[in-house]
Short mmCIF file of C-alpha atoms and ligand atoms in Angstrom, two decimals:
data_model
loop_
_atom_site.label_atom_id
_atom_site.label_comp_id
_atom_site.label_asym_id
_atom_site.label_seq_id
_atom_site.Cartn_x
_atom_site.Cartn_y
_atom_site.Cartn_z
CA MET E 1 -0.01 0.14 -0.25
CA GLY E 2 1.00 3.53 -0.40
CA GLU E 3 3.19 3.04 -3.07
CA PHE E 4 3.68 5.91 -5.58
CA LEU E 5 5.53 6.46 -8.88
CA GLN E 6 6.53 9.80 -10.23
CA VAL E 7 5.87 10.32 -13.83
CA THR E 8 7.48 13.00 -15.75
CA GLU E 9 5.69 14.57 -19.10
CA GLN E 10 9.12 15.84 -20.68
CA CYS E 11 7.51 18.98 -23.10
CA SER E 12 5.52 20.75 -20.35
CA GLY E 13 8.29 19.45 -17.55
CA GLN E 14 5.64 18.63 -15.32
CA SER E 15 5.73 15.61 -12.89
CA PHE E 16 3.44 13.89 -11.27
CA ARG E 17 2.54 10.85 -8.60
CA CYS E 18 0.64 8.13 -9.56
CA LYS E 19 -0.14 5.36 -7.62
CA ALA E 20 0.43 1.23 -8.42
CA GLY E 21 -2.62 0.28 -10.66
CA GLN E 22 -3.56 3.65 -11.62
CA SER E 23 -3.69 4.84 -15.18
CA VAL E 24 -1.17 7.63 -15.70
CA LEU E 25 -4.16 9.96 -17.42
CA LYS E 26 -6.18 9.68 -14.16
CA ALA E 27 -2.97 10.24 -12.03
CA MET E 28 -2.61 13.19 -14.14
CA GLU E 29 -5.89 14.27 -13.44
CA GLN E 30 -6.26 13.82 -10.11
CA GLN E 31 -3.63 16.49 -10.07
CA GLY E 32 -5.34 19.04 -11.78
CA LEU E 33 -2.46 19.05 -14.57
CA LYS E 34 -3.38 19.03 -18.04
CA CYS E 35 0.13 17.60 -20.27
CA VAL E 36 -1.64 15.19 -22.16
CA PRO E 37 -5.12 15.58 -23.73
CA VAL E 38 -8.23 14.15 -22.08
CA GLY E 39 -10.76 12.26 -24.12
CA CYS E 40 -12.75 9.47 -23.55
CA ARG E 41 -10.09 7.79 -20.87
CA GLY E 42 -10.66 4.27 -22.22
CA GLY E 43 -8.40 3.21 -24.71
CA GLY E 44 -10.75 3.95 -27.68
CA CYS E 45 -10.09 7.85 -29.10
CA GLY E 46 -6.33 8.07 -29.56
CA PHE E 47 -6.42 11.67 -27.55
CA CYS E 48 -4.07 10.51 -24.85
CA LYS E 49 -1.41 9.37 -26.90
CA VAL E 50 2.14 9.34 -25.16
CA THR E 51 5.88 8.22 -25.92
CA VAL E 52 7.33 6.30 -22.89
CA LEU E 53 10.31 7.33 -22.94
CA SER E 54 11.90 5.36 -20.18
CA GLY E 55 10.62 3.35 -17.20
CA ASP E 56 8.27 0.13 -16.86
CA TYR E 57 4.42 -0.31 -17.53
CA SER E 58 1.46 -2.63 -17.89
CA CYS E 59 -0.98 -1.57 -20.46
CA GLY E 60 -4.65 -2.32 -20.46
CA LYS E 61 -6.40 -2.71 -24.10
CA MET E 62 -5.70 -0.01 -26.59
CA SER E 63 -7.84 1.04 -30.21
CA ARG E 64 -5.59 -0.69 -32.41
CA VAL E 65 -6.29 2.26 -35.00
CA HIS E 66 -4.20 4.43 -32.76
CA VAL E 67 -1.70 1.74 -31.07
CA PRO E 68 -1.25 -0.68 -34.13
CA PRO E 69 1.67 -3.32 -32.62
CA GLU E 70 4.39 -1.54 -34.47
CA ALA E 71 3.64 1.33 -32.06
CA LEU E 72 3.28 -0.50 -29.12
CA ALA E 73 6.78 -1.49 -29.56
CA GLN E 74 8.00 1.92 -29.39
CA GLY E 75 6.33 2.55 -26.69
CA GLN E 76 3.68 5.08 -28.17
CA VAL E 77 0.70 4.93 -25.94
CA LEU E 78 -2.61 5.45 -24.65
CA ALA E 79 -1.93 7.45 -20.96
CA CYS E 80 -5.41 5.88 -19.80
CA ARG E 81 -4.56 2.58 -20.99
CA ILE E 82 -0.74 2.08 -19.00
CA TYR E 83 -0.05 1.79 -15.17
CA PRO E 84 3.50 2.30 -14.20
CA LEU E 85 5.22 -0.23 -12.80
CA THR E 86 8.44 1.99 -12.06
CA ASP E 87 9.07 5.86 -12.59
CA LEU E 88 8.48 6.53 -16.00
CA ILE E 89 9.34 9.46 -18.19
CA ILE E 90 6.61 9.91 -20.81
CA GLU E 91 6.60 12.87 -23.72
CA CYS E 92 3.01 14.16 -25.01
CA ARG E 93 4.07 16.30 -28.12
CA PRO E 94 1.42 18.77 -28.56
CA GLN E 95 -0.87 17.33 -31.98
CA GLN E 96 -3.24 18.25 -33.84
CA PRO E 97 -6.35 15.95 -33.63
CA ALA E 98 -5.71 12.90 -36.21
CA ALA E 99 -7.12 14.21 -39.52
CA GLY E 100 -4.16 12.58 -40.73
CA HIS E 101 -5.44 8.99 -41.21
CA MET E 102 -8.05 9.13 -43.39
CA ASN E 103 -8.45 6.04 -45.89
CA GLU E 104 -6.89 3.92 -42.72
CA HIS E 105 -9.67 2.24 -41.01
CA THR E 106 -13.27 1.67 -43.50
CA THR E 107 -13.30 -0.89 -41.09
CA THR E 108 -17.32 -0.70 -41.65
CA LYS E 109 -17.24 -2.73 -44.66
CA ALA E 110 -15.70 -6.54 -43.44
CA MET E 111 -17.70 -6.69 -40.67
CA ARG E 112 -21.52 -7.63 -39.68
CA MET V 1 -42.67 12.27 -46.98
CA LYS V 2 -42.54 9.39 -44.86
CA LYS V 3 -41.90 6.04 -47.19
CA GLY V 4 -42.17 3.47 -44.68
CA VAL V 5 -39.11 3.84 -42.32
CA MET V 6 -40.75 3.48 -38.70
CA ARG V 7 -37.73 4.15 -36.03
CA PRO V 8 -34.15 3.22 -35.13
CA GLY V 9 -33.80 -0.49 -34.69
CA HIS V 10 -31.01 -1.67 -33.59
CA VAL V 11 -26.87 -0.20 -33.20
CA GLN V 12 -23.57 -2.70 -32.97
CA ILE V 13 -20.99 -1.22 -31.58
CA ARG V 14 -17.91 -2.54 -30.93
CA VAL V 15 -16.20 -2.97 -27.55
CA LEU V 16 -12.58 -4.11 -26.33
CA ASP V 17 -13.62 -6.12 -23.80
CA MET V 18 -16.94 -7.82 -23.75
CA ASP V 19 -17.51 -8.35 -19.85
CA GLU V 20 -16.53 -4.61 -19.21
CA ALA V 21 -18.92 -3.50 -21.60
CA VAL V 22 -22.05 -5.93 -20.57
CA LYS V 23 -21.39 -4.66 -16.99
CA HIS V 24 -21.53 -0.86 -18.33
CA TYR V 25 -24.45 -1.23 -20.87
CA LYS V 26 -26.59 -3.67 -18.16
CA ASP V 27 -26.04 -2.72 -14.67
CA LEU V 28 -25.26 0.78 -15.27
CA LEU V 29 -27.19 1.71 -18.07
CA GLY V 30 -29.81 -0.83 -17.18
CA LEU V 31 -30.61 -2.62 -20.38
CA VAL V 32 -31.67 -5.84 -20.50
CA GLU V 33 -29.42 -8.72 -21.75
CA MET V 34 -31.50 -10.77 -24.39
CA ASP V 35 -29.69 -12.78 -26.09
CA ARG V 36 -25.82 -13.74 -27.12
CA ASP V 37 -24.66 -15.51 -29.96
CA ASP V 38 -22.39 -18.26 -31.33
CA GLN V 39 -20.00 -15.25 -32.18
CA GLY V 40 -20.08 -14.01 -28.96
CA ARG V 41 -21.83 -11.23 -29.42
CA VAL V 42 -24.37 -9.79 -26.81
CA TYR V 43 -27.78 -8.75 -27.73
CA LEU V 44 -29.92 -6.03 -25.36
CA LYS V 45 -32.25 -3.58 -25.25
CA GLY V 46 -34.30 -1.17 -23.13
CA TRP V 47 -37.03 -2.56 -21.39
CA THR V 48 -39.79 -0.44 -23.22
CA GLU V 49 -38.75 -1.95 -26.30
CA VAL V 50 -41.21 -4.35 -27.70
CA ASP V 51 -38.39 -5.86 -30.18
CA LYS V 52 -36.10 -8.20 -28.51
CA PHE V 53 -33.29 -6.14 -28.88
CA SER V 54 -32.02 -2.98 -29.81
CA VAL V 55 -28.21 -2.92 -28.76
CA VAL V 56 -25.53 -5.69 -30.05
CA LEU V 57 -22.23 -5.65 -28.38
CA ARG V 58 -19.26 -7.05 -30.68
CA GLN V 59 -16.02 -7.80 -28.83
CA ALA V 60 -13.06 -6.27 -31.60
CA ASP V 61 -9.32 -4.15 -31.15
CA GLU V 62 -10.87 -1.22 -32.27
CA PRO V 63 -14.29 0.56 -30.27
CA GLY V 64 -16.68 2.33 -32.47
CA MET V 65 -20.11 1.63 -34.66
CA ASP V 66 -20.41 -1.40 -36.82
CA PHE V 67 -23.80 -0.29 -38.50
CA MET V 68 -27.49 1.27 -37.06
CA GLY V 69 -30.35 -0.62 -38.07
CA PHE V 70 -33.73 1.25 -39.10
CA LYS V 71 -37.00 -0.93 -38.83
CA CYS V 72 -39.47 -0.67 -41.51
CA LEU V 73 -43.01 -1.33 -41.53
CA SER V 74 -43.30 -4.44 -44.01
CA GLU V 75 -40.69 -6.52 -46.43
CA GLU V 76 -42.17 -4.84 -49.37
CA VAL V 77 -40.69 -1.45 -47.81
CA VAL V 78 -37.43 -3.06 -47.84
CA ASP V 79 -37.82 -4.45 -51.19
CA GLN V 80 -38.49 -0.76 -52.67
CA LEU V 81 -35.84 0.95 -50.59
CA ARG V 82 -33.40 -1.58 -51.39
CA GLY V 83 -34.52 -0.26 -55.38
CA GLU V 84 -34.06 3.08 -54.77
CA LEU V 85 -31.26 2.76 -52.96
CA VAL V 86 -29.58 0.78 -55.90
CA GLU V 87 -30.79 3.84 -57.97
CA PHE V 88 -29.75 6.80 -55.56
CA GLY V 89 -26.21 4.28 -56.59
CA CYS V 90 -25.74 3.09 -53.11
CA GLU V 91 -23.65 -0.15 -52.65
CA VAL V 92 -25.68 -2.23 -51.01
CA GLU V 93 -25.42 -5.65 -48.84
CA ASP V 94 -28.47 -8.15 -48.67
CA ILE V 95 -27.61 -9.89 -45.05
CA PRO V 96 -29.56 -13.10 -44.90
CA GLU V 97 -31.86 -13.97 -42.28
CA GLY V 98 -30.92 -14.79 -38.98
CA GLU V 99 -27.61 -13.56 -39.17
CA LEU V 100 -28.49 -11.64 -36.16
CA LYS V 101 -30.03 -14.22 -34.21
CA ASP V 102 -34.09 -13.58 -34.09
CA CYS V 103 -34.06 -10.93 -36.75
CA GLY V 104 -34.94 -11.03 -40.83
CA ARG V 105 -33.12 -9.95 -43.67
CA ARG V 106 -31.26 -6.95 -43.72
CA VAL V 107 -30.54 -4.64 -46.48
CA ARG V 108 -27.00 -2.95 -45.84
CA PHE V 109 -25.55 -0.18 -47.20
CA ILE V 110 -23.12 2.84 -46.56
CA ALA V 111 -24.01 6.46 -47.11
CA PRO V 112 -21.88 9.04 -47.80
CA THR V 113 -20.20 9.94 -44.46
CA GLY V 114 -18.91 6.19 -44.61
CA HIS V 115 -21.11 5.08 -41.90
CA ALA V 116 -22.88 1.52 -42.98
CA PHE V 117 -26.88 1.68 -41.91
CA GLU V 118 -29.23 -1.25 -42.91
CA ILE V 119 -32.82 -1.58 -43.39
CA PHE V 120 -35.18 -4.01 -42.34
CA ALA V 121 -38.65 -4.95 -41.31
CA THR V 122 -38.65 -8.67 -39.29
CA LYS V 123 -37.44 -9.24 -35.65
CA LYS V 124 -38.95 -11.27 -32.82
CA GLN V 125 -41.22 -9.14 -31.00
CA THR V 126 -40.99 -10.30 -27.38
CA GLY V 127 -42.79 -7.43 -25.78
CA LYS V 128 -42.09 -4.34 -23.07
CA TRP V 129 -39.96 -5.96 -21.07
CA GLY V 130 -41.29 -7.35 -17.37
CA VAL V 131 -44.67 -5.91 -18.25
CA GLY V 132 -46.13 -6.96 -21.77
CA ASN V 133 -48.46 -5.11 -23.40
CA HIS V 134 -52.19 -6.86 -21.94
CA ASN V 135 -53.21 -4.72 -18.60
CA PRO V 136 -49.40 -3.53 -17.94
CA GLU V 137 -47.91 -1.97 -15.17
CA ALA V 138 -46.05 1.02 -15.39
CA TRP V 139 -42.34 -0.18 -14.87
CA PRO V 140 -41.06 -3.48 -14.59
CA MET V 141 -39.53 -4.28 -10.91
CA GLY V 142 -35.90 -5.44 -11.20
CA LEU V 143 -34.29 -2.91 -13.82
CA GLU V 144 -30.76 -1.48 -13.22
CA GLY V 145 -28.64 1.47 -13.18
CA MET V 146 -30.06 4.29 -15.13
CA LYS V 147 -33.14 2.11 -16.15
CA ALA V 148 -32.67 3.88 -19.50
CA THR V 149 -35.65 3.24 -21.10
CA ARG V 150 -35.02 2.69 -25.21
CA PHE V 151 -32.40 3.44 -27.52
CA ASP V 152 -32.77 6.35 -29.40
CA HIS V 153 -30.27 7.72 -31.71
CA CYS V 154 -27.31 7.72 -32.75
CA LEU V 155 -25.49 11.10 -33.70
CA LEU V 156 -22.35 10.19 -36.16
CA TYR V 157 -19.31 12.44 -37.46
CA GLY V 158 -18.30 12.44 -40.82
CA PRO V 159 -17.65 14.15 -44.69
CA ASN V 160 -21.36 14.89 -47.09
CA LEU V 161 -23.38 16.07 -45.48
CA ASP V 162 -25.39 16.75 -48.48
CA GLU V 163 -24.85 14.41 -50.16
CA THR V 164 -26.58 11.91 -46.68
CA LEU V 165 -29.50 14.44 -46.26
CA ASP V 166 -30.38 14.17 -50.20
CA LEU V 167 -30.20 10.08 -49.29
CA PHE V 168 -31.92 9.88 -46.20
CA ARG V 169 -34.50 12.33 -47.20
CA ASP V 170 -35.37 11.28 -50.57
CA VAL V 171 -34.76 7.55 -50.68
CA LEU V 172 -35.43 6.68 -47.31
CA GLY V 173 -38.02 9.28 -46.13
CA PHE V 174 -36.83 11.02 -43.40
CA GLU V 175 -37.18 15.06 -42.62
CA LEU V 176 -34.53 17.32 -41.51
CA ALA V 177 -35.64 18.32 -38.34
CA GLU V 178 -33.26 20.70 -36.90
CA GLN V 179 -29.48 22.15 -39.09
CA VAL V 180 -26.65 24.06 -38.25
CA ILE V 181 -25.10 26.65 -40.91
CA ALA V 182 -21.95 28.20 -41.41
CA PRO V 183 -21.28 31.62 -41.97
CA ASP V 184 -20.48 30.55 -45.98
CA GLY V 185 -24.10 28.79 -46.31
CA LYS V 186 -22.76 24.90 -45.71
CA ARG V 187 -25.01 22.60 -43.54
CA VAL V 188 -22.08 21.46 -40.79
CA ALA V 189 -24.64 19.40 -38.61
CA GLN V 190 -28.26 17.78 -39.51
CA PHE V 191 -30.49 16.24 -37.36
CA LEU V 192 -32.73 13.58 -39.03
CA THR V 193 -36.00 12.14 -38.16
CA ALA V 194 -38.15 9.59 -39.75
CA SER V 195 -40.91 9.90 -36.77
CA MET V 196 -41.98 12.62 -34.47
CA LYS V 197 -38.91 12.57 -32.37
CA ALA V 198 -36.57 15.33 -32.69
CA HIS V 199 -34.12 13.10 -34.11
CA ASP V 200 -33.44 9.55 -35.14
CA VAL V 201 -29.81 10.32 -36.26
CA ALA V 202 -27.75 13.08 -36.81
CA PHE V 203 -24.52 14.36 -38.59
CA ILE V 204 -22.35 16.50 -37.66
CA HIS V 205 -19.57 17.63 -40.55
CA HIS V 206 -15.93 15.83 -40.38
CA GLU V 207 -13.35 15.16 -42.45
CA GLU V 208 -12.56 11.59 -41.40
CA PRO V 209 -15.53 9.20 -42.84
CA ALA V 210 -17.23 7.06 -40.47
CA LYS V 211 -16.35 8.23 -37.05
CA PHE V 212 -18.99 7.09 -34.34
CA HIS V 213 -19.64 10.23 -31.57
CA HIS V 214 -22.66 8.67 -29.70
CA ALA V 215 -25.11 6.08 -29.37
CA SER V 216 -28.44 7.71 -27.03
CA PHE V 217 -30.55 6.18 -24.80
CA PHE V 218 -33.86 7.71 -23.67
CA LEU V 219 -34.40 8.57 -19.61
CA GLU V 220 -38.02 9.67 -18.70
CA THR V 221 -36.85 12.74 -16.68
CA TRP V 222 -34.49 15.57 -15.42
CA GLN V 223 -34.45 13.44 -11.92
CA ASP V 224 -33.35 10.59 -13.85
CA VAL V 225 -30.83 12.60 -16.06
CA LEU V 226 -29.51 13.71 -12.49
CA LYS V 227 -29.45 10.12 -10.89
CA ALA V 228 -27.46 8.72 -13.88
CA ALA V 229 -24.67 11.64 -13.59
CA ASP V 230 -25.02 10.46 -9.58
CA LEU V 231 -24.56 6.69 -11.00
CA LEU V 232 -21.57 8.03 -12.69
CA SER V 233 -19.45 9.09 -9.66
CA MET V 234 -20.02 6.11 -7.78
CA THR V 235 -18.99 4.00 -10.36
CA ASP V 236 -16.23 6.34 -11.08
CA THR V 237 -16.82 5.97 -14.91
CA SER V 238 -15.72 8.84 -17.47
CA ILE V 239 -17.88 11.63 -18.05
CA ASP V 240 -17.41 13.91 -21.28
CA ILE V 241 -20.39 16.43 -20.26
CA GLY V 242 -23.44 17.35 -18.32
CA PRO V 243 -26.02 17.28 -16.62
CA THR V 244 -26.98 20.12 -19.02
CA ARG V 245 -29.26 20.68 -21.55
CA HIS V 246 -28.43 20.88 -25.55
CA GLY V 247 -29.87 24.08 -27.18
CA LEU V 248 -30.32 21.62 -30.59
CA THR V 249 -33.61 19.27 -29.82
CA HIS V 250 -33.70 21.25 -26.13
CA GLY V 251 -33.46 17.81 -24.81
CA GLN V 252 -31.77 17.59 -21.16
CA THR V 253 -28.63 15.53 -21.26
CA ILE V 254 -25.36 14.09 -20.15
CA TYR V 255 -22.33 12.57 -21.89
CA PHE V 256 -20.15 9.57 -21.04
CA PHE V 257 -17.81 7.22 -22.36
CA ASP V 258 -18.43 2.93 -22.08
CA PRO V 259 -15.16 1.45 -20.91
CA SER V 260 -14.38 1.45 -24.47
CA GLY V 261 -14.24 4.71 -25.07
CA ASN V 262 -17.93 4.68 -26.93
CA ARG V 263 -19.64 8.32 -25.92
CA ASN V 264 -23.18 7.59 -24.58
CA GLU V 265 -25.40 9.69 -23.52
CA VAL V 266 -29.09 9.46 -21.60
CA PHE V 267 -31.27 12.12 -22.03
CA ALA V 268 -34.87 13.82 -21.38
CA GLY V 269 -37.38 15.78 -22.88
CA GLY V 270 -36.65 17.60 -26.02
CA ASP V 271 -38.78 18.95 -29.14
CA TYR V 272 -41.09 17.06 -31.17
CA HIS V 273 -41.55 16.94 -35.30
CA TYR V 274 -44.32 17.28 -37.73
CA PRO V 275 -43.86 16.98 -41.58
CA ASP V 276 -45.19 20.31 -42.11
CA HIS V 277 -42.39 21.85 -39.44
CA GLU V 278 -39.44 23.81 -41.12
CA PRO V 279 -36.11 22.58 -39.75
CA VAL V 280 -35.40 24.54 -36.91
CA THR V 281 -31.68 26.30 -37.56
CA TRP V 282 -29.04 27.32 -35.55
CA ASP V 283 -26.15 29.69 -36.89
CA ALA V 284 -22.69 27.88 -36.64
CA GLU V 285 -21.49 31.33 -34.19
CA GLU V 286 -23.77 29.88 -31.73
CA LEU V 287 -22.89 26.56 -32.04
CA GLY V 288 -21.52 26.80 -28.17
CA LYS V 289 -25.21 26.99 -26.87
CA ALA V 290 -26.51 25.37 -29.54
CA ILE V 291 -24.67 22.15 -28.07
CA PHE V 292 -24.68 22.93 -24.06
CA TYR V 293 -27.34 25.33 -23.74
CA HIS V 294 -25.61 26.54 -20.16
CA ASP V 295 -22.29 26.62 -20.52
CA ARG V 296 -22.59 28.21 -24.23
CA ALA V 297 -19.23 27.09 -25.15
CA LEU V 298 -18.02 23.62 -26.69
CA ASN V 299 -15.69 21.58 -24.84
CA GLU V 300 -12.79 20.69 -27.31
CA ARG V 301 -14.18 16.79 -26.68
CA PHE V 302 -17.40 16.93 -28.17
CA LEU V 303 -15.58 17.68 -31.28
CA SER V 304 -12.78 15.73 -31.63
CA VAL V 305 -12.73 12.64 -29.43
CA LEU V 306 -14.42 9.38 -31.47
CA THR V 307 -14.58 6.11 -32.16
S1 FES F 1 -8.54 9.22 -23.51
FE1 FES F 1 -8.73 8.09 -25.62
S2 FES F 1 -7.93 6.65 -25.93
FE2 FES F 1 -7.31 7.59 -23.70
FE1 FE2 F 2 -27.66 13.20 -28.70
#
């Protein structure tokens, strides 16, 4: 009980404490910081995308569109779905909301 | 002009984790689980709905909406509209009876916004859950959470709103109940109805096609919306905004997210629409007030957080 891990966001220089088992995004919100944009908080919208520069963490389920396997391997993950195991340094580049990947996923077709 | 499309019949929603999703839609929203199929899909509905199901959850690695289906008056209507959809230039796909359990054949098409829609006429009717239609009591015992009464509408984001209005109005007989117009005259939001409801489906302009903004469920009163907010806090569920009122449709509302990041709404009240009503128009400059009547400002999430 009472184990806190330190998460530092590199672009803003802001740093906050995260309880073991708590998501990075939730810890940030609880401490009133805004260095990572908050969207759905459910791994679905991609709003809270960050790159983990150092440290270990476990992951919950994340939308494959926003975190394809290649990205995951490079530590590009969703802050609402990562749970630190050690202190973390993350980076959240100020981003334009995703209008870029327009034709990537017309998933509607194949499915029923 | 009405052409035999009655109401939203179902929506199939992709979720990342089925157990978490079922807990959310059943225990929190208060939908009733009606069935499951061999693909692992879970079928639910609001207790006032007479058809067997209206919400289908499918586990996938990307959340969002698979399709939304509208129920028509008869199989003849479906045949007629199928022909007109093809004439309009839609790619249509015939989905055989039974692909959704206890549902007849469906005709699927892709709207110019990129979303998949279906029309169908046959689905098993199990009646209002827990009360039936013979000397029915006011409401059934044993409902959970928000006690959502019915699946009401979806709001979807995508391009080509004009073509999509042509399709829904001219081919399917929907009416334009409400709209938002940009200073250059371009329609950036359209609320369409096949009934007297303020909207059965709504679209907001967005460059990326086929995005899902929310599925909405009807509650009886403003008090129920406040209690829904209580339940969201009790269960530490991700809230988007509310409780508040919309300018558009004037419904009393709260937005929140399911565990996969799909947005849900529960709402009460709201305007109604008759075929002789002119569309209600909002200027895009007033968009803040149109969306959130009390805050009179948009939160960025409303425009950009989608699945
Ligand atoms: S906030 Fe939506 S994916 Fe993290
Ligand atoms: Fe809505």
